[in-house]
Every structure is written in C-alpha cells, then in structure tokens.
Amino acid sequence: MSVNLTVVIDNPDLLGAVCGPNDCNLEEISSLLSSPVKSRGNELFLDSADEERNLLFRSLLDRLLELAGRDEIVSSYQLRSIFTSLESGGDPDIAAFRDNIIRIPGGTRRIYPRGNQQTSYIRQMSSRDLVFSIGPAGTGKTYLAVAHALMELLSHKKRKIVLTRPVVETGENLGFLPGDLTQKLAPYLRPLYDAMEDLVDPDLLERLRNNGQLEVAPLAYMRGRSLKNCYIVLDEAQNTTIEQMKMFLTRLGEGSRAVVTGDITQVDLPSPGRSGLADAVRVLKNIEDIALTEFTSEDVVRHPLVKKIIDAYESHR
C-alpha cells in the first residue's frame, strides 16, 4: 500500500526555487526516486511505501531548501549532485557546496561540485600549489581541473594555462601517423580540448590559443622549462614514468599551480609497476603543502552505467 509523504513549504519563493520552472525539478526528483512527486498548494508529496525512499526524499528537500535559502537557483545539475551524495550515504555540506562553485569569467556556465569529494577537490585546487587527483574515469578529475584553470586565467590570477599529457603509444607508432606534429598529437590531447570547449565559447578559446595564454603540449616538451605564474594540468599521469614525473614536478616556477590527474588502475606503460603517479603519491604523501584527492566508483558522475562497469571490473581483479 502506497503512503504519501507530505512536506509543507510555507515560503512561496523557496517553494518555487525547489520546484523549478514549470515544476521541472519535481519531474527530475520523480525520475531519481522512481516514484511520483507532486505539488498541491504549498505541499509537496511523494507517493511511496518505501521508508528509505521517503527518508531520502525528506533529506533531499531539506538540502534543496537550504540551497535555495542562500539565494541560489536550484538547477537540475545541483539537484542531481546533492541526490548522488545522499544516495551514496554522504551528507552534502551545502555551505561548502555553494562556496566552491567554479565561476569562469566569460564562461558558458558555473560549475557546481557533485558531491563532497568534488567539493574537497575544488577547495584543494584553490588553496594548494600542487594537487594530485586519482580515481576512475567519470569522476570529474580532468574536467574540474581544466575548469579551475580557466577560472584562474580569466580572473587574471595566472598568466597562462599549460595542459599536458604523456604520449603513450598503444599499437600505432606516432611517427607513422599522418600529418604534422600538431595533427599527430591531436588524438592524445583531444580530451583536454573537449573539456575546454564545454566550458567557454569557441571564439574565446581560439583567442587564448592565438595569444599564447593556452598551451597544449606532450609531456616531453616540459623538459628544461621553468613555468612561472602558470596553471599546469598533467592529465593521464598514471602513464608517466618515475623519471618523467620527477622532471614535471620540478618545472614548477614562482606563482605556479599544478594539478596532476590519473587512474592508477589504468597504466599503459610496459612496466606498470613503474608508474610515476603511483610513485609520486607514495613519495610525497607526507609533504604538508601537497594535497591528494582520491575518488572511487561512488564518485562517478557520468552515465550511471559507468559506475556499474567500474565496480564489475574491480570485483574480478
């Protein structure tokens, strides 16, 4: 037998913010809970006999009301972020959630953390000069790093962004690929461009490239350089050798910040045990000024199937 859990919201402004335009947020909540959520006057009610689902609905509304009370628009993106955190047993800190939004001047939208781990990650990138971020695909490691780099650059806190990856060949020899060096490297660096193109207008991105404020290069090109007042993102760092990682980390110049991302379960090196990322995390773990965020499959924010796929592979190791 179904039971209606009713929540009364007396403030019409908060009620409107939680429901969203044309009740679109209620439709989203209905989909997430797999049970209909309806409104009647100043009441919202969930038609469900599942006690856990009712508790989740109540907790979700409490967090959304807290967010709306801070003069924030309750978007579908935020709603899903808070729901994901609650569903996984977390307790989203709405104040921290709001204070760690990435706002890119001239960007296409604001970036909200999706869960406590992403909130912690953004906080670390704002306060530490070297941040390691490890975990499976789909947890936002690279996307958030690129977003934070663009915010720092376009807020004039950094003079340049340098995005780099190790070039690890898997089956095809780089020298035999068609085109010039830029064209040869394009497949390796495409994921970094994809993230940026989702965050800023293409014309702005092109201006940053043309005026030298944005550089995308293979890791080998970092040798011998000293990067001052730059924001450097090293992606796919699990495929660096120990020597390459040490070389990269010693490129940091005055006023620079580096974010190193990777998945230490996806090493493509001939000798996986010599991953520079795994070695650096072990060697540098006790240095106070270096931060580490560790994501798990619980933090996956891509398609729901991604989490299931990661869990399936982990269970067969």
Short mmCIF file of C-alpha atoms in Angstrom, two decimals, residues 5-313:
data_model
loop_
_atom_site.label_atom_id
_atom_site.label_comp_id
_atom_site.label_asym_id
_atom_site.label_seq_id
_atom_site.Cartn_x
_atom_site.Cartn_y
_atom_site.Cartn_z
CA LEU A 5 4.97 11.62 2.48
CA THR A 6 3.97 15.28 2.58
CA VAL A 7 6.35 18.21 3.04
CA VAL A 8 4.92 21.70 3.63
CA ILE A 9 6.90 24.72 2.36
CA ASP A 10 5.32 27.96 3.55
CA ASN A 11 7.71 30.36 1.81
CA PRO A 12 6.48 30.72 -1.81
CA ASP A 13 9.91 31.85 -3.07
CA LEU A 14 11.62 28.78 -1.65
CA LEU A 15 8.81 26.56 -2.94
CA GLY A 16 9.25 27.98 -6.44
CA ALA A 17 13.02 27.55 -6.33
CA VAL A 18 12.76 23.91 -5.23
CA CYS A 19 10.07 23.04 -7.79
CA GLY A 20 11.89 24.80 -10.63
CA PRO A 21 10.36 26.36 -13.76
CA ASN A 22 7.18 24.51 -14.71
CA ASP A 23 7.92 22.00 -11.92
CA CYS A 24 10.88 20.61 -13.86
CA ASN A 25 12.76 19.80 -10.64
CA LEU A 26 9.83 17.74 -9.37
CA GLU A 27 9.95 15.71 -12.57
CA GLU A 28 13.68 15.19 -12.02
CA ILE A 29 13.12 14.07 -8.41
CA SER A 30 10.36 11.70 -9.55
CA SER A 31 12.77 10.14 -12.02
CA LEU A 32 15.59 9.82 -9.47
CA LEU A 33 13.32 8.23 -6.86
CA SER A 34 11.31 6.16 -9.37
CA SER A 35 8.15 7.40 -7.61
CA PRO A 36 5.84 10.30 -8.48
CA VAL A 37 6.38 13.61 -6.69
CA LYS A 38 3.50 16.09 -6.93
CA SER A 39 2.62 19.52 -5.63
CA ARG A 40 -0.61 20.88 -4.22
CA GLY A 41 -0.56 24.45 -2.99
CA ASN A 42 2.35 24.74 -0.60
CA GLU A 43 2.66 20.97 -0.21
CA LEU A 44 4.98 18.51 -1.94
CA PHE A 45 4.26 14.84 -1.56
CA LEU A 46 5.90 11.58 -2.58
CA ASP A 47 3.72 8.59 -3.36
CA SER A 48 5.79 5.71 -1.98
CA ALA A 49 5.59 2.99 0.68
CA ASP A 50 9.38 2.59 0.74
CA GLU A 51 10.67 4.01 4.03
CA GLU A 52 14.23 4.52 2.75
CA ARG A 53 12.95 6.35 -0.31
CA ASN A 54 10.80 8.57 1.90
CA LEU A 55 13.80 9.42 4.09
CA LEU A 56 15.88 10.20 1.00
CA PHE A 57 13.12 12.46 -0.33
CA ARG A 58 12.91 14.31 3.00
CA SER A 59 16.69 14.75 3.18
CA LEU A 60 16.87 15.91 -0.43
CA LEU A 61 14.20 18.56 0.11
CA ASP A 62 15.96 19.77 3.27
CA ARG A 63 19.21 20.29 1.33
CA LEU A 64 17.45 21.94 -1.61
CA LEU A 65 15.64 24.32 0.73
CA GLU A 66 18.94 25.19 2.40
CA LEU A 67 20.49 25.87 -1.02
CA ALA A 68 17.51 27.96 -2.15
CA GLY A 69 17.67 29.90 1.12
CA ARG A 70 21.18 31.01 0.17
CA ASP A 71 19.79 32.76 -2.91
CA GLU A 72 20.99 30.04 -5.24
CA ILE A 73 18.99 28.80 -8.21
CA VAL A 74 18.25 25.11 -7.73
CA SER A 75 19.25 23.68 -11.10
CA SER A 76 18.87 20.13 -12.32
CA TYR A 77 22.64 19.77 -12.16
CA GLN A 78 22.75 20.78 -8.49
CA LEU A 79 19.76 18.62 -7.65
CA ARG A 80 21.40 15.52 -9.12
CA SER A 81 24.68 16.32 -7.39
CA ILE A 82 23.04 16.51 -3.96
CA PHE A 83 20.94 13.42 -4.65
CA THR A 84 24.02 11.41 -5.68
CA SER A 85 25.79 12.36 -2.48
CA LEU A 86 22.80 11.49 -0.28
CA GLU A 87 22.13 8.21 -2.08
CA SER A 88 25.73 7.07 -1.51
CA GLY A 89 25.38 7.75 2.21
CA GLY A 90 27.08 11.15 2.21
CA ASP A 91 25.92 14.31 3.90
CA PRO A 92 26.48 17.16 1.43
CA ASP A 93 27.76 20.35 3.04
CA ILE A 94 25.58 22.93 1.31
CA ALA A 95 27.66 25.87 2.56
CA ALA A 96 30.84 24.28 1.19
CA PHE A 97 28.95 23.26 -1.94
CA ARG A 98 27.97 26.87 -2.57
CA ASP A 99 31.36 28.33 -1.65
CA ASN A 100 33.25 26.03 -4.02
CA ILE A 101 31.46 26.84 -7.25
CA ILE A 102 33.78 27.43 -10.22
CA ARG A 103 32.77 30.67 -11.92
CA ILE A 104 34.65 31.22 -15.18
CA PRO A 105 34.58 34.86 -16.37
CA GLY A 106 33.10 34.76 -19.85
CA GLY A 107 32.34 31.05 -19.46
CA THR A 108 29.19 29.34 -20.62
CA ARG A 109 28.05 28.26 -17.14
CA ARG A 110 29.01 27.86 -13.49
CA ILE A 111 30.44 24.53 -12.39
CA TYR A 112 28.96 23.05 -9.22
CA PRO A 113 30.69 20.26 -7.28
CA ARG A 114 28.82 16.99 -7.45
CA GLY A 115 29.30 15.52 -4.02
CA ASN A 116 31.67 16.02 -1.11
CA GLN A 117 34.76 14.66 -2.86
CA GLN A 118 34.44 17.13 -5.72
CA THR A 119 33.85 19.90 -3.18
CA SER A 120 37.06 18.92 -1.39
CA TYR A 121 38.92 18.72 -4.72
CA ILE A 122 37.91 22.25 -5.73
CA ARG A 123 38.85 23.56 -2.28
CA GLN A 124 42.28 21.95 -2.58
CA MET A 125 42.88 23.43 -6.03
CA SER A 126 42.08 26.86 -4.63
CA SER A 127 44.47 26.58 -1.68
CA ARG A 128 47.40 24.34 -2.66
CA ASP A 129 50.06 24.78 -5.34
CA LEU A 130 50.29 21.04 -6.07
CA VAL A 131 47.26 18.74 -6.08
CA PHE A 132 47.12 15.07 -7.02
CA SER A 133 43.76 13.65 -8.07
CA ILE A 134 43.45 9.91 -8.57
CA GLY A 135 40.47 7.72 -9.28
CA PRO A 136 38.44 6.02 -12.02
CA ALA A 137 37.10 7.53 -15.21
CA GLY A 138 33.99 9.67 -14.92
CA THR A 139 34.72 11.30 -11.56
CA GLY A 140 35.43 14.78 -12.97
CA LYS A 141 39.18 14.85 -12.26
CA THR A 142 40.27 16.43 -15.54
CA TYR A 143 37.11 18.43 -16.20
CA LEU A 144 37.24 20.24 -12.86
CA ALA A 145 40.98 20.85 -13.16
CA VAL A 146 40.55 22.44 -16.59
CA ALA A 147 37.56 24.49 -15.33
CA HIS A 148 39.54 25.74 -12.34
CA ALA A 149 42.50 26.60 -14.59
CA LEU A 150 40.26 28.66 -16.89
CA MET A 151 38.77 30.49 -13.89
CA GLU A 152 42.25 31.38 -12.60
CA LEU A 153 43.45 32.52 -16.03
CA LEU A 154 40.39 34.59 -16.93
CA SER A 155 40.37 36.12 -13.43
CA HIS A 156 43.96 37.27 -14.15
CA LYS A 157 45.39 35.19 -11.30
CA LYS A 158 47.58 33.23 -13.72
CA ARG A 159 49.18 34.38 -16.95
CA LYS A 160 48.98 31.10 -18.83
CA ILE A 161 47.49 27.58 -18.83
CA VAL A 162 49.66 24.64 -19.79
CA LEU A 163 47.84 21.35 -20.41
CA THR A 164 49.98 18.28 -20.92
CA ARG A 165 49.79 14.51 -21.22
CA PRO A 166 52.34 11.75 -21.63
CA VAL A 167 52.23 10.29 -25.13
CA VAL A 168 51.95 6.55 -24.66
CA GLU A 169 51.56 4.65 -27.90
CA THR A 170 49.30 1.61 -27.90
CA GLY A 171 49.63 -0.21 -31.21
CA GLU A 172 50.41 2.68 -33.55
CA ASN A 173 53.77 4.35 -33.84
CA LEU A 174 53.44 8.12 -33.51
CA GLY A 175 55.99 8.71 -36.25
CA PHE A 176 53.90 6.90 -38.84
CA LEU A 177 50.66 8.74 -38.14
CA PRO A 178 49.73 11.22 -40.91
CA GLY A 179 50.20 14.99 -40.67
CA ASP A 180 52.49 17.40 -38.89
CA LEU A 181 53.32 17.23 -35.18
CA THR A 182 50.14 19.08 -34.14
CA GLN A 183 48.00 16.67 -36.15
CA LYS A 184 49.88 13.64 -34.81
CA LEU A 185 49.28 14.75 -31.24
CA ALA A 186 45.62 15.69 -31.69
CA PRO A 187 44.19 12.26 -30.69
CA TYR A 188 46.20 12.28 -27.44
CA LEU A 189 45.20 15.81 -26.47
CA ARG A 190 41.59 15.78 -27.71
CA PRO A 191 40.05 15.05 -24.26
CA LEU A 192 41.60 18.25 -22.90
CA TYR A 193 40.17 20.30 -25.77
CA ASP A 194 36.77 18.64 -25.25
CA ALA A 195 36.66 19.81 -21.64
CA MET A 196 37.59 23.37 -22.55
CA GLU A 197 35.10 23.56 -25.43
CA ASP A 198 32.34 22.63 -22.99
CA LEU A 199 33.29 25.46 -20.65
CA VAL A 200 33.98 28.54 -22.78
CA ASP A 201 32.88 29.97 -26.10
CA PRO A 202 34.94 28.66 -29.06
CA ASP A 203 35.93 32.20 -30.06
CA LEU A 204 37.35 32.87 -26.58
CA LEU A 205 39.21 29.59 -26.66
CA GLU A 206 40.71 30.46 -30.02
CA ARG A 207 41.84 33.86 -28.73
CA LEU A 208 43.56 32.20 -25.77
CA ARG A 209 45.38 29.86 -28.15
CA ASN A 210 46.41 32.63 -30.52
CA ASN A 211 47.75 34.99 -27.86
CA GLY A 212 49.77 32.26 -26.15
CA GLN A 213 47.71 32.09 -22.95
CA LEU A 214 46.78 28.49 -23.62
CA GLU A 215 49.34 25.83 -24.45
CA VAL A 216 48.61 22.16 -25.00
CA ALA A 217 51.69 20.01 -25.37
CA PRO A 218 53.05 16.49 -24.78
CA LEU A 219 54.89 15.93 -21.53
CA ALA A 220 58.26 15.52 -23.27
CA TYR A 221 58.13 19.23 -24.18
CA MET A 222 58.26 20.20 -20.50
CA ARG A 223 61.90 19.19 -20.06
CA GLY A 224 64.25 22.10 -19.41
CA ARG A 225 61.47 24.64 -18.83
CA SER A 226 60.62 26.73 -15.78
CA LEU A 227 56.94 27.63 -15.71
CA LYS A 228 56.27 30.85 -13.80
CA ASN A 229 52.81 32.11 -12.87
CA CYS A 230 51.21 29.28 -14.85
CA TYR A 231 48.42 26.84 -14.17
CA ILE A 232 49.63 23.41 -15.28
CA VAL A 233 47.41 20.35 -15.62
CA LEU A 234 49.08 16.97 -16.15
CA ASP A 235 46.44 14.51 -17.31
CA GLU A 236 46.68 10.70 -17.58
CA ALA A 237 49.62 10.90 -15.19
CA GLN A 238 49.49 7.15 -14.47
CA ASN A 239 51.32 6.77 -17.80
CA THR A 240 54.31 8.84 -16.75
CA THR A 241 57.49 7.07 -15.77
CA ILE A 242 59.07 7.84 -12.41
CA GLU A 243 61.71 9.94 -14.18
CA GLN A 244 59.11 11.87 -16.19
CA MET A 245 57.07 12.66 -13.09
CA LYS A 246 60.11 13.97 -11.23
CA MET A 247 61.01 16.08 -14.26
CA PHE A 248 57.49 17.50 -14.44
CA LEU A 249 57.20 18.33 -10.75
CA THR A 250 60.49 20.23 -10.81
CA ARG A 251 59.21 22.51 -13.61
CA LEU A 252 57.07 24.46 -11.15
CA GLY A 253 58.13 28.09 -11.08
CA GLU A 254 57.21 31.03 -8.86
CA GLY A 255 53.47 31.67 -8.65
CA SER A 256 52.52 28.47 -10.47
CA ARG A 257 50.00 25.80 -9.58
CA ALA A 258 49.92 22.21 -10.83
CA VAL A 259 47.12 19.64 -10.80
CA VAL A 260 48.07 16.05 -11.60
CA THR A 261 45.28 13.64 -12.52
CA GLY A 262 45.17 9.95 -13.32
CA ASP A 263 43.83 6.47 -12.67
CA ILE A 264 46.48 4.16 -11.24
CA THR A 265 44.42 1.11 -12.24
CA GLN A 266 44.76 2.03 -15.94
CA VAL A 267 48.53 2.07 -16.54
CA ASP A 268 49.58 1.54 -20.19
CA LEU A 269 53.33 1.51 -19.54
CA PRO A 270 55.39 -1.59 -20.46
CA SER A 271 56.27 -1.84 -16.75
CA PRO A 272 53.08 -0.84 -14.86
CA GLY A 273 54.91 -1.05 -11.55
CA ARG A 274 56.99 1.98 -12.52
CA SER A 275 54.10 4.45 -12.85
CA GLY A 276 55.29 7.93 -11.95
CA LEU A 277 51.90 8.81 -10.47
CA ALA A 278 51.79 5.91 -8.03
CA ASP A 279 55.41 6.56 -7.06
CA ALA A 280 54.85 10.30 -6.51
CA VAL A 281 51.79 9.72 -4.32
CA ARG A 282 53.85 7.35 -2.18
CA VAL A 283 56.99 9.51 -2.00
CA LEU A 284 55.29 12.87 -1.45
CA LYS A 285 52.40 11.84 0.80
CA ASN A 286 53.86 13.41 3.94
CA ILE A 287 54.57 16.85 2.47
CA GLU A 288 52.03 19.16 4.08
CA ASP A 289 51.71 21.63 1.21
CA ILE A 290 50.73 18.91 -1.30
CA ALA A 291 47.10 17.78 -1.48
CA LEU A 292 45.61 14.48 -2.62
CA THR A 293 42.02 13.72 -3.59
CA GLU A 294 41.11 10.07 -4.04
CA PHE A 295 37.92 9.31 -5.96
CA THR A 296 36.16 5.93 -6.07
CA SER A 297 33.39 4.47 -8.21
CA GLU A 298 30.93 6.07 -5.77
CA ASP A 299 32.03 9.46 -7.12
CA VAL A 300 31.36 8.69 -10.80
CA VAL A 301 29.22 11.42 -12.35
CA ARG A 302 28.95 10.18 -15.93
CA HIS A 303 26.28 7.78 -17.16
CA PRO A 304 25.08 5.51 -14.31
CA LEU A 305 26.40 2.52 -16.25
CA VAL A 306 29.97 3.79 -15.82
CA LYS A 307 29.85 3.17 -12.07
CA LYS A 308 28.46 -0.33 -12.63
CA ILE A 309 31.16 -1.11 -15.20
CA ILE A 310 33.94 0.06 -12.85
CA ASP A 311 32.51 -1.97 -9.96
CA ALA A 312 32.23 -5.06 -12.17
CA TYR A 313 35.86 -4.86 -13.23
#
